[in-house]
Amino acid sequence: MLTLVRSRVRTAALALSAVVALAVGATATTGTTGAAAAPAPAAAKQGPASVAYVEVNNNSMLNVGKYTLAGGGGNVFDVAVIFAANINYDTGTKTAYLHFNENVQRVLDNAATQIRPLQQKGIKVLLSVLGNHQGAGFANFPSQQAASAFAKQLSDAVATYGLDGIDFDDEYAQYGTNGTGQPNASSFVHLMTALRANMPNKIISLYNIGPAASRLSYGGVDVSSKFDYAWNPYYGSWQVPGIALPKSKLSPAAVEIGRTSQTTTADLARRTVSEAYGVFLTYNLDGSNRSADVSAFTRQLYGSDAVYTP
């Protein structure tokens, strides 16, 4: 039986709190940091979309673009996720707000050198948003207006920095802290409805964990279909996300690069193909040459080894 590895190491979450497929969606919009150039056509590749989360407290987003397929030269990764911005809580105004720690802010402020090179290769870049131990979360907005206000902050960030979308990760909110409410049935539905209205052609993905992930329907509205992707949050395991999306938008497999064994990684990739799922999730791509770990899944997904180019 596989050991389930918790989705994010707690030290990473504490570090965040300490500091005060394939081509889905349109080309990144113009923002204050500059518009994304039209991406060069990526070399053709057949198979599931591969996703890479990058802990930008420690690693560069540019690592995602350093892997290509030996056979054909296509990008290994199709989606790169900036991990992570935070949903914080202002105890004075009693409102949630979007927060960037200094490392996330540095990536965004330097989009021309940290984000655009990936987009120009045809890789989509998302911003993951994570709880921050302050009581604010996606599942406890007290009203539709409050949820819509936070949705606007998210869509404004996507527009300002020329990103390709938002990833929701409902961990570490610590619901109830600072007098905040517990999760309610309407909050995430209102948030998702407003965000999709604001960003009809951008990517919205769900890290399938936490109270928000189990509260996708309210008042006759089900927001499941508003997501582009949903994935398993437990590395080294197989778990089909419980959301009404087609297989092409789901990743039941999840691996942590450098920690999940290459044997397990290969097995999960093989199962992804054999069961016709359309996404393969990886976490914690760092600056080392991880071509052996990456090849463990690219051989199964694409029939090719991965090549690392520093």
PDB file of C-alpha atoms in Angstrom:
ATOM      1  CA  MET A   1       0.000   0.000   0.000  1.00  0.00           C
ATOM      2  CA  LEU A   2       1.333   3.423  -0.918  1.00  0.00           C
ATOM      3  CA  THR A   3       2.132   5.848   1.857  1.00  0.00           C
ATOM      4  CA  LEU A   4       0.191   9.067   1.431  1.00  0.00           C
ATOM      5  CA  VAL A   5       2.480  12.083   1.618  1.00  0.00           C
ATOM      6  CA  ARG A   6       0.737  15.235   2.832  1.00  0.00           C
ATOM      7  CA  SER A   7       0.414  17.715   0.031  1.00  0.00           C
ATOM      8  CA  ARG A   8       2.680  20.454   1.378  1.00  0.00           C
ATOM      9  CA  VAL A   9       5.394  20.216   4.009  1.00  0.00           C
ATOM     10  CA  ARG A  10       4.478  22.306   7.019  1.00  0.00           C
ATOM     11  CA  THR A  11       7.809  24.151   7.040  1.00  0.00           C
ATOM     12  CA  ALA A  12       6.953  25.608   3.647  1.00  0.00           C
ATOM     13  CA  ALA A  13       3.605  26.821   4.910  1.00  0.00           C
ATOM     14  CA  LEU A  14       5.201  28.371   7.975  1.00  0.00           C
ATOM     15  CA  ALA A  15       7.740  30.106   5.792  1.00  0.00           C
ATOM     16  CA  LEU A  16       4.898  31.650   3.834  1.00  0.00           C
ATOM     17  CA  SER A  17       3.202  32.887   6.983  1.00  0.00           C
ATOM     18  CA  ALA A  18       6.411  34.310   8.350  1.00  0.00           C
ATOM     19  CA  VAL A  19       6.901  36.822   5.567  1.00  0.00           C
ATOM     20  CA  VAL A  20       4.764  40.260   5.807  1.00  0.00           C
ATOM     21  CA  ALA A  21      -4.704  20.594 -21.766  1.00  0.00           C
ATOM     22  CA  LEU A  22      -2.019  21.684 -22.643  1.00  0.00           C
ATOM     23  CA  ALA A  23      -2.692  25.222 -23.953  1.00  0.00           C
ATOM     24  CA  VAL A  24      -5.897  26.201 -22.195  1.00  0.00           C
ATOM     25  CA  GLY A  25      -6.946  29.846 -22.245  1.00  0.00           C
ATOM     26  CA  ALA A  26      -5.890  32.923 -24.108  1.00  0.00           C
ATOM     27  CA  THR A  27      -2.446  34.490 -24.381  1.00  0.00           C
ATOM     28  CA  ALA A  28      -1.559  36.344 -21.192  1.00  0.00           C
ATOM     29  CA  THR A  29      -2.949  39.841 -21.064  1.00  0.00           C
ATOM     30  CA  THR A  30      -1.092  43.109 -20.919  1.00  0.00           C
ATOM     31  CA  GLY A  31      -0.176  44.137 -17.385  1.00  0.00           C
ATOM     32  CA  THR A  32       1.951  46.652 -15.576  1.00  0.00           C
ATOM     33  CA  THR A  33       4.938  44.349 -15.920  1.00  0.00           C
ATOM     34  CA  GLY A  34       4.468  43.998 -19.673  1.00  0.00           C
ATOM     35  CA  ALA A  35       2.515  41.796 -22.024  1.00  0.00           C
ATOM     36  CA  ALA A  36       3.531  38.271 -22.849  1.00  0.00           C
ATOM     37  CA  ALA A  37       4.882  37.867 -26.334  1.00  0.00           C
ATOM     38  CA  ALA A  38       2.973  35.444 -28.515  1.00  0.00           C
ATOM     39  CA  PRO A  39       4.345  31.997 -27.633  1.00  0.00           C
ATOM     40  CA  ALA A  40       6.461  30.220 -30.172  1.00  0.00           C
ATOM     41  CA  PRO A  41       4.738  27.022 -31.311  1.00  0.00           C
ATOM     42  CA  ALA A  42       5.923  24.228 -29.028  1.00  0.00           C
ATOM     43  CA  ALA A  43       7.132  21.058 -30.679  1.00  0.00           C
ATOM     44  CA  ALA A  44       4.230  18.678 -31.101  1.00  0.00           C
ATOM     45  CA  LYS A  45       3.717  16.118 -28.364  1.00  0.00           C
ATOM     46  CA  GLN A  46       0.975  13.618 -27.723  1.00  0.00           C
ATOM     47  CA  GLY A  47      -0.105  12.512 -24.285  1.00  0.00           C
ATOM     48  CA  PRO A  48      -1.339  13.926 -20.971  1.00  0.00           C
ATOM     49  CA  ALA A  49      -0.509  17.469 -19.884  1.00  0.00           C
ATOM     50  CA  SER A  50       2.289  17.606 -17.295  1.00  0.00           C
ATOM     51  CA  VAL A  51       2.087  20.101 -14.436  1.00  0.00           C
ATOM     52  CA  ALA A  52       4.957  21.361 -12.255  1.00  0.00           C
ATOM     53  CA  TYR A  53       4.527  23.185  -8.948  1.00  0.00           C
ATOM     54  CA  VAL A  54       7.565  25.273  -8.003  1.00  0.00           C
ATOM     55  CA  GLU A  55       8.270  26.393  -4.437  1.00  0.00           C
ATOM     56  CA  VAL A  56       9.487  29.885  -5.282  1.00  0.00           C
ATOM     57  CA  ASN A  57      10.706  30.452  -1.717  1.00  0.00           C
ATOM     58  CA  ASN A  58      13.586  28.190  -2.735  1.00  0.00           C
ATOM     59  CA  ASN A  59      13.574  27.632  -6.492  1.00  0.00           C
ATOM     60  CA  SER A  60      13.258  29.395  -9.828  1.00  0.00           C
ATOM     61  CA  MET A  61      10.252  29.167 -12.109  1.00  0.00           C
ATOM     62  CA  LEU A  62      12.682  28.955 -15.006  1.00  0.00           C
ATOM     63  CA  ASN A  63      13.498  25.364 -14.017  1.00  0.00           C
ATOM     64  CA  VAL A  64      10.217  24.304 -15.621  1.00  0.00           C
ATOM     65  CA  GLY A  65      11.451  25.331 -19.049  1.00  0.00           C
ATOM     66  CA  LYS A  66      14.704  23.384 -18.816  1.00  0.00           C
ATOM     67  CA  TYR A  67      13.183  19.996 -19.666  1.00  0.00           C
ATOM     68  CA  THR A  68      12.416  18.835 -23.183  1.00  0.00           C
ATOM     69  CA  LEU A  69      11.684  15.463 -24.745  1.00  0.00           C
ATOM     70  CA  ALA A  70      14.578  13.670 -26.400  1.00  0.00           C
ATOM     71  CA  GLY A  71      12.123  12.479 -29.011  1.00  0.00           C
ATOM     72  CA  GLY A  72      10.834  15.540 -30.855  1.00  0.00           C
ATOM     73  CA  GLY A  73      12.078  18.275 -28.526  1.00  0.00           C
ATOM     74  CA  GLY A  74       8.700  19.220 -27.065  1.00  0.00           C
ATOM     75  CA  ASN A  75       8.333  20.738 -23.611  1.00  0.00           C
ATOM     76  CA  VAL A  76       8.052  18.166 -20.837  1.00  0.00           C
ATOM     77  CA  PHE A  77       5.850  20.516 -18.793  1.00  0.00           C
ATOM     78  CA  ASP A  78       2.749  22.230 -20.090  1.00  0.00           C
ATOM     79  CA  VAL A  79       1.697  24.080 -16.933  1.00  0.00           C
ATOM     80  CA  ALA A  80       3.921  25.767 -14.327  1.00  0.00           C
ATOM     81  CA  VAL A  81       2.441  26.778 -10.976  1.00  0.00           C
ATOM     82  CA  ILE A  82       3.888  29.537  -8.793  1.00  0.00           C
ATOM     83  CA  PHE A  83       3.666  28.217  -5.237  1.00  0.00           C
ATOM     84  CA  ALA A  84       2.292  30.186  -3.534  1.00  0.00           C
ATOM     85  CA  ALA A  85       0.411  33.380  -2.859  1.00  0.00           C
ATOM     86  CA  ASN A  86      -1.794  33.534   0.233  1.00  0.00           C
ATOM     87  CA  ILE A  87      -5.283  34.416   1.295  1.00  0.00           C
ATOM     88  CA  ASN A  88      -4.710  36.571   4.389  1.00  0.00           C
ATOM     89  CA  TYR A  89      -7.094  38.234   6.853  1.00  0.00           C
ATOM     90  CA  ASP A  90      -7.269  41.894   7.861  1.00  0.00           C
ATOM     91  CA  THR A  91      -8.516  41.883  11.455  1.00  0.00           C
ATOM     92  CA  GLY A  92      -9.291  45.610  11.286  1.00  0.00           C
ATOM     93  CA  THR A  93     -11.609  45.499   8.294  1.00  0.00           C
ATOM     94  CA  LYS A  94     -12.537  41.831   8.830  1.00  0.00           C
ATOM     95  CA  THR A  95     -11.875  41.032   5.197  1.00  0.00           C
ATOM     96  CA  ALA A  96      -9.754  38.552   3.279  1.00  0.00           C
ATOM     97  CA  TYR A  97      -7.085  39.840   0.926  1.00  0.00           C
ATOM     98  CA  LEU A  98      -4.542  38.464  -1.524  1.00  0.00           C
ATOM     99  CA  HIS A  99      -0.990  38.501  -0.182  1.00  0.00           C
ATOM    100  CA  PHE A 100       2.368  37.890  -1.859  1.00  0.00           C
ATOM    101  CA  ASN A 101       5.390  37.105   0.272  1.00  0.00           C
ATOM    102  CA  GLU A 102       8.679  38.647  -0.838  1.00  0.00           C
ATOM    103  CA  ASN A 103       9.637  35.654  -2.993  1.00  0.00           C
ATOM    104  CA  VAL A 104       6.328  35.459  -4.839  1.00  0.00           C
ATOM    105  CA  GLN A 105       6.378  39.240  -5.274  1.00  0.00           C
ATOM    106  CA  ARG A 106       9.865  39.035  -6.741  1.00  0.00           C
ATOM    107  CA  VAL A 107       8.711  36.525  -9.350  1.00  0.00           C
ATOM    108  CA  LEU A 108       5.727  38.675 -10.285  1.00  0.00           C
ATOM    109  CA  ASP A 109       7.692  41.917 -10.384  1.00  0.00           C
ATOM    110  CA  ASN A 110      10.220  40.227 -12.650  1.00  0.00           C
ATOM    111  CA  ALA A 111       7.666  38.610 -14.925  1.00  0.00           C
ATOM    112  CA  ALA A 112       9.699  39.619 -17.977  1.00  0.00           C
ATOM    113  CA  THR A 113      12.515  37.287 -16.921  1.00  0.00           C
ATOM    114  CA  GLN A 114      10.735  34.748 -14.687  1.00  0.00           C
ATOM    115  CA  ILE A 115       7.367  34.166 -16.392  1.00  0.00           C
ATOM    116  CA  ARG A 116       7.530  35.368 -20.009  1.00  0.00           C
ATOM    117  CA  PRO A 117      10.315  32.934 -21.016  1.00  0.00           C
ATOM    118  CA  LEU A 118       8.055  30.044 -20.034  1.00  0.00           C
ATOM    119  CA  GLN A 119       5.022  31.480 -21.782  1.00  0.00           C
ATOM    120  CA  GLN A 120       7.085  32.085 -24.909  1.00  0.00           C
ATOM    121  CA  LYS A 121       7.833  28.353 -24.933  1.00  0.00           C
ATOM    122  CA  GLY A 122       4.095  27.650 -24.783  1.00  0.00           C
ATOM    123  CA  ILE A 123       4.020  26.825 -21.055  1.00  0.00           C
ATOM    124  CA  LYS A 124       1.066  28.221 -19.114  1.00  0.00           C
ATOM    125  CA  VAL A 125       1.872  29.904 -15.786  1.00  0.00           C
ATOM    126  CA  LEU A 126      -0.623  29.818 -12.904  1.00  0.00           C
ATOM    127  CA  LEU A 127      -0.591  31.438  -9.478  1.00  0.00           C
ATOM    128  CA  SER A 128      -1.459  29.083  -6.634  1.00  0.00           C
ATOM    129  CA  VAL A 129      -3.278  30.615  -3.660  1.00  0.00           C
ATOM    130  CA  LEU A 130      -2.943  29.015  -0.225  1.00  0.00           C
ATOM    131  CA  GLY A 131      -4.253  29.643   3.288  1.00  0.00           C
ATOM    132  CA  ASN A 132      -1.925  31.347   5.741  1.00  0.00           C
ATOM    133  CA  HIS A 133      -3.002  30.357   9.287  1.00  0.00           C
ATOM    134  CA  GLN A 134      -5.075  33.533   9.709  1.00  0.00           C
ATOM    135  CA  GLY A 135      -8.625  32.186   9.478  1.00  0.00           C
ATOM    136  CA  ALA A 136      -9.343  33.367   5.951  1.00  0.00           C
ATOM    137  CA  GLY A 137     -10.067  30.696   3.378  1.00  0.00           C
ATOM    138  CA  PHE A 138     -12.005  30.068   0.205  1.00  0.00           C
ATOM    139  CA  ALA A 139     -14.766  28.294   2.133  1.00  0.00           C
ATOM    140  CA  ASN A 140     -15.760  30.919   4.717  1.00  0.00           C
ATOM    141  CA  PHE A 141     -16.612  34.131   2.920  1.00  0.00           C
ATOM    142  CA  PRO A 142     -19.601  35.501   4.852  1.00  0.00           C
ATOM    143  CA  SER A 143     -21.404  36.853   1.787  1.00  0.00           C
ATOM    144  CA  GLN A 144     -21.527  36.759  -1.992  1.00  0.00           C
ATOM    145  CA  GLN A 145     -20.156  40.295  -2.030  1.00  0.00           C
ATOM    146  CA  ALA A 146     -17.115  39.300   0.029  1.00  0.00           C
ATOM    147  CA  ALA A 147     -16.420  36.338  -2.243  1.00  0.00           C
ATOM    148  CA  SER A 148     -16.769  38.507  -5.353  1.00  0.00           C
ATOM    149  CA  ALA A 149     -14.385  41.102  -3.923  1.00  0.00           C
ATOM    150  CA  PHE A 150     -11.685  38.474  -3.438  1.00  0.00           C
ATOM    151  CA  ALA A 151     -12.365  37.060  -6.897  1.00  0.00           C
ATOM    152  CA  LYS A 152     -11.646  40.516  -8.300  1.00  0.00           C
ATOM    153  CA  GLN A 153      -8.303  40.622  -6.482  1.00  0.00           C
ATOM    154  CA  LEU A 154      -7.407  37.305  -8.082  1.00  0.00           C
ATOM    155  CA  SER A 155      -8.425  38.284 -11.596  1.00  0.00           C
ATOM    156  CA  ASP A 156      -6.712  41.659 -11.219  1.00  0.00           C
ATOM    157  CA  ALA A 157      -3.473  39.870 -10.298  1.00  0.00           C
ATOM    158  CA  VAL A 158      -3.752  37.633 -13.363  1.00  0.00           C
ATOM    159  CA  ALA A 159      -4.268  40.674 -15.582  1.00  0.00           C
ATOM    160  CA  THR A 160      -1.602  42.810 -13.914  1.00  0.00           C
ATOM    161  CA  TYR A 161       1.161  40.229 -14.135  1.00  0.00           C
ATOM    162  CA  GLY A 162       0.149  38.584 -17.401  1.00  0.00           C
ATOM    163  CA  LEU A 163      -0.578  35.177 -15.881  1.00  0.00           C
ATOM    164  CA  ASP A 164      -2.577  32.325 -17.358  1.00  0.00           C
ATOM    165  CA  GLY A 165      -4.777  31.568 -14.374  1.00  0.00           C
ATOM    166  CA  ILE A 166      -5.328  30.696 -10.718  1.00  0.00           C
ATOM    167  CA  ASP A 167      -4.883  27.487  -8.724  1.00  0.00           C
ATOM    168  CA  PHE A 168      -6.869  26.965  -5.493  1.00  0.00           C
ATOM    169  CA  ASP A 169      -5.222  25.103  -2.585  1.00  0.00           C
ATOM    170  CA  ASP A 170      -7.428  25.108   0.523  1.00  0.00           C
ATOM    171  CA  GLU A 171      -4.829  24.249   3.157  1.00  0.00           C
ATOM    172  CA  TYR A 172      -3.558  26.012   6.282  1.00  0.00           C
ATOM    173  CA  ALA A 173      -6.480  28.454   6.496  1.00  0.00           C
ATOM    174  CA  GLN A 174      -7.112  27.560  10.146  1.00  0.00           C
ATOM    175  CA  TYR A 175     -10.774  28.411   9.867  1.00  0.00           C
ATOM    176  CA  GLY A 176     -12.067  30.123  13.012  1.00  0.00           C
ATOM    177  CA  THR A 177      -8.788  31.904  13.818  1.00  0.00           C
ATOM    178  CA  ASN A 178      -9.133  35.670  14.436  1.00  0.00           C
ATOM    179  CA  GLY A 179     -12.873  35.272  14.916  1.00  0.00           C
ATOM    180  CA  THR A 180     -13.430  34.086  11.354  1.00  0.00           C
ATOM    181  CA  GLY A 181     -16.286  31.775  10.461  1.00  0.00           C
ATOM    182  CA  GLN A 182     -16.209  28.068   9.830  1.00  0.00           C
ATOM    183  CA  PRO A 183     -16.616  26.756   6.265  1.00  0.00           C
ATOM    184  CA  ASN A 184     -20.061  27.337   4.801  1.00  0.00           C
ATOM    185  CA  ALA A 185     -21.887  25.895   1.800  1.00  0.00           C
ATOM    186  CA  SER A 186     -22.073  29.004  -0.386  1.00  0.00           C
ATOM    187  CA  SER A 187     -18.619  30.596  -0.113  1.00  0.00           C
ATOM    188  CA  PHE A 188     -16.578  28.698  -2.697  1.00  0.00           C
ATOM    189  CA  VAL A 189     -19.483  28.529  -5.134  1.00  0.00           C
ATOM    190  CA  HIS A 190     -19.798  32.320  -5.030  1.00  0.00           C
ATOM    191  CA  LEU A 191     -16.025  32.719  -5.373  1.00  0.00           C
ATOM    192  CA  MET A 192     -15.727  30.373  -8.329  1.00  0.00           C
ATOM    193  CA  THR A 193     -18.768  31.844 -10.079  1.00  0.00           C
ATOM    194  CA  ALA A 194     -17.363  35.355  -9.814  1.00  0.00           C
ATOM    195  CA  LEU A 195     -13.829  34.370 -10.803  1.00  0.00           C
ATOM    196  CA  ARG A 196     -14.952  32.448 -13.868  1.00  0.00           C
ATOM    197  CA  ALA A 197     -17.088  35.414 -14.921  1.00  0.00           C
ATOM    198  CA  ASN A 198     -14.032  37.664 -14.526  1.00  0.00           C
ATOM    199  CA  MET A 199     -11.721  35.247 -16.376  1.00  0.00           C
ATOM    200  CA  PRO A 200     -13.772  33.353 -18.970  1.00  0.00           C
ATOM    201  CA  ASN A 201     -10.721  32.301 -20.971  1.00  0.00           C
ATOM    202  CA  LYS A 202      -8.161  31.707 -18.231  1.00  0.00           C
ATOM    203  CA  ILE A 203      -7.244  28.513 -16.406  1.00  0.00           C
ATOM    204  CA  ILE A 204      -8.715  27.750 -12.983  1.00  0.00           C
ATOM    205  CA  SER A 205      -7.416  24.597 -11.301  1.00  0.00           C
ATOM    206  CA  LEU A 206      -8.287  22.814  -8.080  1.00  0.00           C
ATOM    207  CA  TYR A 207      -5.826  21.170  -5.738  1.00  0.00           C
ATOM    208  CA  ASN A 208      -8.418  18.710  -4.478  1.00  0.00           C
ATOM    209  CA  ILE A 209      -8.113  19.172  -0.735  1.00  0.00           C
ATOM    210  CA  GLY A 210      -9.751  21.025   2.126  1.00  0.00           C
ATOM    211  CA  PRO A 211     -13.283  22.224   2.875  1.00  0.00           C
ATOM    212  CA  ALA A 212     -13.594  24.167  -0.383  1.00  0.00           C
ATOM    213  CA  ALA A 213     -13.030  21.059  -2.501  1.00  0.00           C
ATOM    214  CA  SER A 214     -16.082  19.374  -0.985  1.00  0.00           C
ATOM    215  CA  ARG A 215     -18.347  22.415  -1.306  1.00  0.00           C
ATOM    216  CA  LEU A 216     -18.832  22.829  -5.044  1.00  0.00           C
ATOM    217  CA  SER A 217     -22.614  23.025  -5.163  1.00  0.00           C
ATOM    218  CA  TYR A 218     -25.037  25.497  -3.592  1.00  0.00           C
ATOM    219  CA  GLY A 219     -28.500  26.794  -4.351  1.00  0.00           C
ATOM    220  CA  GLY A 220     -28.823  24.716  -7.477  1.00  0.00           C
ATOM    221  CA  VAL A 221     -25.448  25.910  -8.835  1.00  0.00           C
ATOM    222  CA  ASP A 222     -22.627  23.394  -9.307  1.00  0.00           C
ATOM    223  CA  VAL A 223     -19.288  24.974 -10.188  1.00  0.00           C
ATOM    224  CA  SER A 224     -17.452  21.736 -11.000  1.00  0.00           C
ATOM    225  CA  SER A 225     -17.551  22.395 -14.727  1.00  0.00           C
ATOM    226  CA  LYS A 226     -15.999  25.838 -14.257  1.00  0.00           C
ATOM    227  CA  PHE A 227     -12.619  24.242 -13.459  1.00  0.00           C
ATOM    228  CA  ASP A 228     -10.127  23.445 -16.186  1.00  0.00           C
ATOM    229  CA  TYR A 229      -8.216  20.932 -14.071  1.00  0.00           C
ATOM    230  CA  ALA A 230      -8.384  19.125 -10.752  1.00  0.00           C
ATOM    231  CA  TRP A 231      -5.682  16.938  -9.240  1.00  0.00           C
ATOM    232  CA  ASN A 232      -4.845  14.547  -6.444  1.00  0.00           C
ATOM    233  CA  PRO A 233      -3.042  16.327  -3.569  1.00  0.00           C
ATOM    234  CA  TYR A 234      -1.239  13.318  -2.102  1.00  0.00           C
ATOM    235  CA  TYR A 235       2.173  12.605  -3.603  1.00  0.00           C
ATOM    236  CA  GLY A 236       3.182   9.082  -4.407  1.00  0.00           C
ATOM    237  CA  SER A 237      -0.433   7.959  -4.673  1.00  0.00           C
ATOM    238  CA  TRP A 238      -3.344   7.427  -7.048  1.00  0.00           C
ATOM    239  CA  GLN A 239      -6.620   9.121  -6.135  1.00  0.00           C
ATOM    240  CA  VAL A 240      -9.228  10.269  -8.637  1.00  0.00           C
ATOM    241  CA  PRO A 241     -10.462  13.776  -7.673  1.00  0.00           C
ATOM    242  CA  GLY A 242     -14.127  13.653  -6.690  1.00  0.00           C
ATOM    243  CA  ILE A 243     -15.282  16.331  -9.094  1.00  0.00           C
ATOM    244  CA  ALA A 244     -17.535  16.088 -12.126  1.00  0.00           C
ATOM    245  CA  LEU A 245     -14.948  16.718 -14.825  1.00  0.00           C
ATOM    246  CA  PRO A 246     -13.968  14.559 -17.793  1.00  0.00           C
ATOM    247  CA  LYS A 247     -10.906  12.335 -17.473  1.00  0.00           C
ATOM    248  CA  SER A 248      -9.023  14.675 -19.801  1.00  0.00           C
ATOM    249  CA  LYS A 249      -9.045  17.328 -17.047  1.00  0.00           C
ATOM    250  CA  LEU A 250      -8.119  15.130 -14.095  1.00  0.00           C
ATOM    251  CA  SER A 251      -4.838  13.983 -12.556  1.00  0.00           C
ATOM    252  CA  PRO A 252      -5.336  11.016 -10.217  1.00  0.00           C
ATOM    253  CA  ALA A 253      -1.533  10.619 -10.103  1.00  0.00           C
ATOM    254  CA  ALA A 254       0.689  12.950  -8.089  1.00  0.00           C
ATOM    255  CA  VAL A 255       4.443  12.738  -7.513  1.00  0.00           C
ATOM    256  CA  GLU A 256       7.021  14.781  -5.655  1.00  0.00           C
ATOM    257  CA  ILE A 257      10.112  15.041  -7.799  1.00  0.00           C
ATOM    258  CA  GLY A 258      13.158  13.715  -5.967  1.00  0.00           C
ATOM    259  CA  ARG A 259      11.065  12.124  -3.229  1.00  0.00           C
ATOM    260  CA  THR A 260       8.600   9.808  -4.944  1.00  0.00           C
ATOM    261  CA  SER A 261      10.584   6.810  -6.176  1.00  0.00           C
ATOM    262  CA  GLN A 262      11.184   6.467  -9.898  1.00  0.00           C
ATOM    263  CA  THR A 263       9.478   3.085  -9.820  1.00  0.00           C
ATOM    264  CA  THR A 264       6.321   4.534  -8.275  1.00  0.00           C
ATOM    265  CA  THR A 265       6.469   7.504 -10.621  1.00  0.00           C
ATOM    266  CA  ALA A 266       6.670   5.215 -13.649  1.00  0.00           C
ATOM    267  CA  ASP A 267       3.805   3.071 -12.350  1.00  0.00           C
ATOM    268  CA  LEU A 268       1.584   6.121 -11.817  1.00  0.00           C
ATOM    269  CA  ALA A 269       2.415   7.503 -15.269  1.00  0.00           C
ATOM    270  CA  ARG A 270       1.702   4.136 -16.882  1.00  0.00           C
ATOM    271  CA  ARG A 271      -1.651   3.966 -15.140  1.00  0.00           C
ATOM    272  CA  THR A 272      -2.464   7.527 -16.241  1.00  0.00           C
ATOM    273  CA  VAL A 273      -2.077   6.448 -19.856  1.00  0.00           C
ATOM    274  CA  SER A 274      -3.779   3.064 -19.522  1.00  0.00           C
ATOM    275  CA  GLU A 275      -6.836   4.590 -17.811  1.00  0.00           C
ATOM    276  CA  ALA A 276      -6.956   7.540 -20.253  1.00  0.00           C
ATOM    277  CA  TYR A 277      -6.521  10.444 -17.836  1.00  0.00           C
ATOM    278  CA  GLY A 278      -5.361  13.728 -19.302  1.00  0.00           C
ATOM    279  CA  VAL A 279      -3.110  15.286 -16.647  1.00  0.00           C
ATOM    280  CA  PHE A 280      -0.031  14.257 -14.636  1.00  0.00           C
ATOM    281  CA  LEU A 281       0.866  16.310 -11.542  1.00  0.00           C
ATOM    282  CA  THR A 282       4.358  16.914 -10.157  1.00  0.00           C
ATOM    283  CA  TYR A 283       5.502  18.971  -7.183  1.00  0.00           C
ATOM    284  CA  ASN A 284       8.685  20.644  -6.004  1.00  0.00           C
ATOM    285  CA  LEU A 285      10.760  20.882  -9.165  1.00  0.00           C
ATOM    286  CA  ASP A 286      14.079  22.336  -8.019  1.00  0.00           C
ATOM    287  CA  GLY A 287      17.256  23.546  -9.725  1.00  0.00           C
ATOM    288  CA  SER A 288      19.051  20.202  -9.774  1.00  0.00           C
ATOM    289  CA  ASN A 289      19.290  18.040 -12.854  1.00  0.00           C
ATOM    290  CA  ARG A 290      16.225  15.860 -12.258  1.00  0.00           C
ATOM    291  CA  SER A 291      16.213  14.280 -15.700  1.00  0.00           C
ATOM    292  CA  ALA A 292      16.233  10.741 -14.265  1.00  0.00           C
ATOM    293  CA  ASP A 293      13.178  11.454 -12.089  1.00  0.00           C
ATOM    294  CA  VAL A 294      11.427  13.289 -14.916  1.00  0.00           C
ATOM    295  CA  SER A 295      12.256  10.571 -17.462  1.00  0.00           C
ATOM    296  CA  ALA A 296      10.561   8.057 -15.166  1.00  0.00           C
ATOM    297  CA  PHE A 297       7.222   9.576 -16.146  1.00  0.00           C
ATOM    298  CA  THR A 298       7.991  10.938 -19.623  1.00  0.00           C
ATOM    299  CA  ARG A 299       8.877   7.469 -20.910  1.00  0.00           C
ATOM    300  CA  GLN A 300       5.405   6.283 -19.937  1.00  0.00           C
ATOM    301  CA  LEU A 301       3.472   9.417 -20.928  1.00  0.00           C
ATOM    302  CA  TYR A 302       5.295  10.322 -24.146  1.00  0.00           C
ATOM    303  CA  GLY A 303       7.560   7.406 -25.032  1.00  0.00           C
ATOM    304  CA  SER A 304      10.688   9.524 -24.596  1.00  0.00           C
ATOM    305  CA  ASP A 305      13.406  10.341 -22.102  1.00  0.00           C
ATOM    306  CA  ALA A 306      13.627  13.878 -20.739  1.00  0.00           C
ATOM    307  CA  VAL A 307      16.602  16.110 -21.512  1.00  0.00           C
ATOM    308  CA  TYR A 308      17.776  18.739 -19.028  1.00  0.00           C
ATOM    309  CA  THR A 309      19.362  21.897 -20.427  1.00  0.00           C
ATOM    310  CA  PRO A 310      20.851  24.161 -17.730  1.00  0.00           C
TER     311      PRO A 310
END
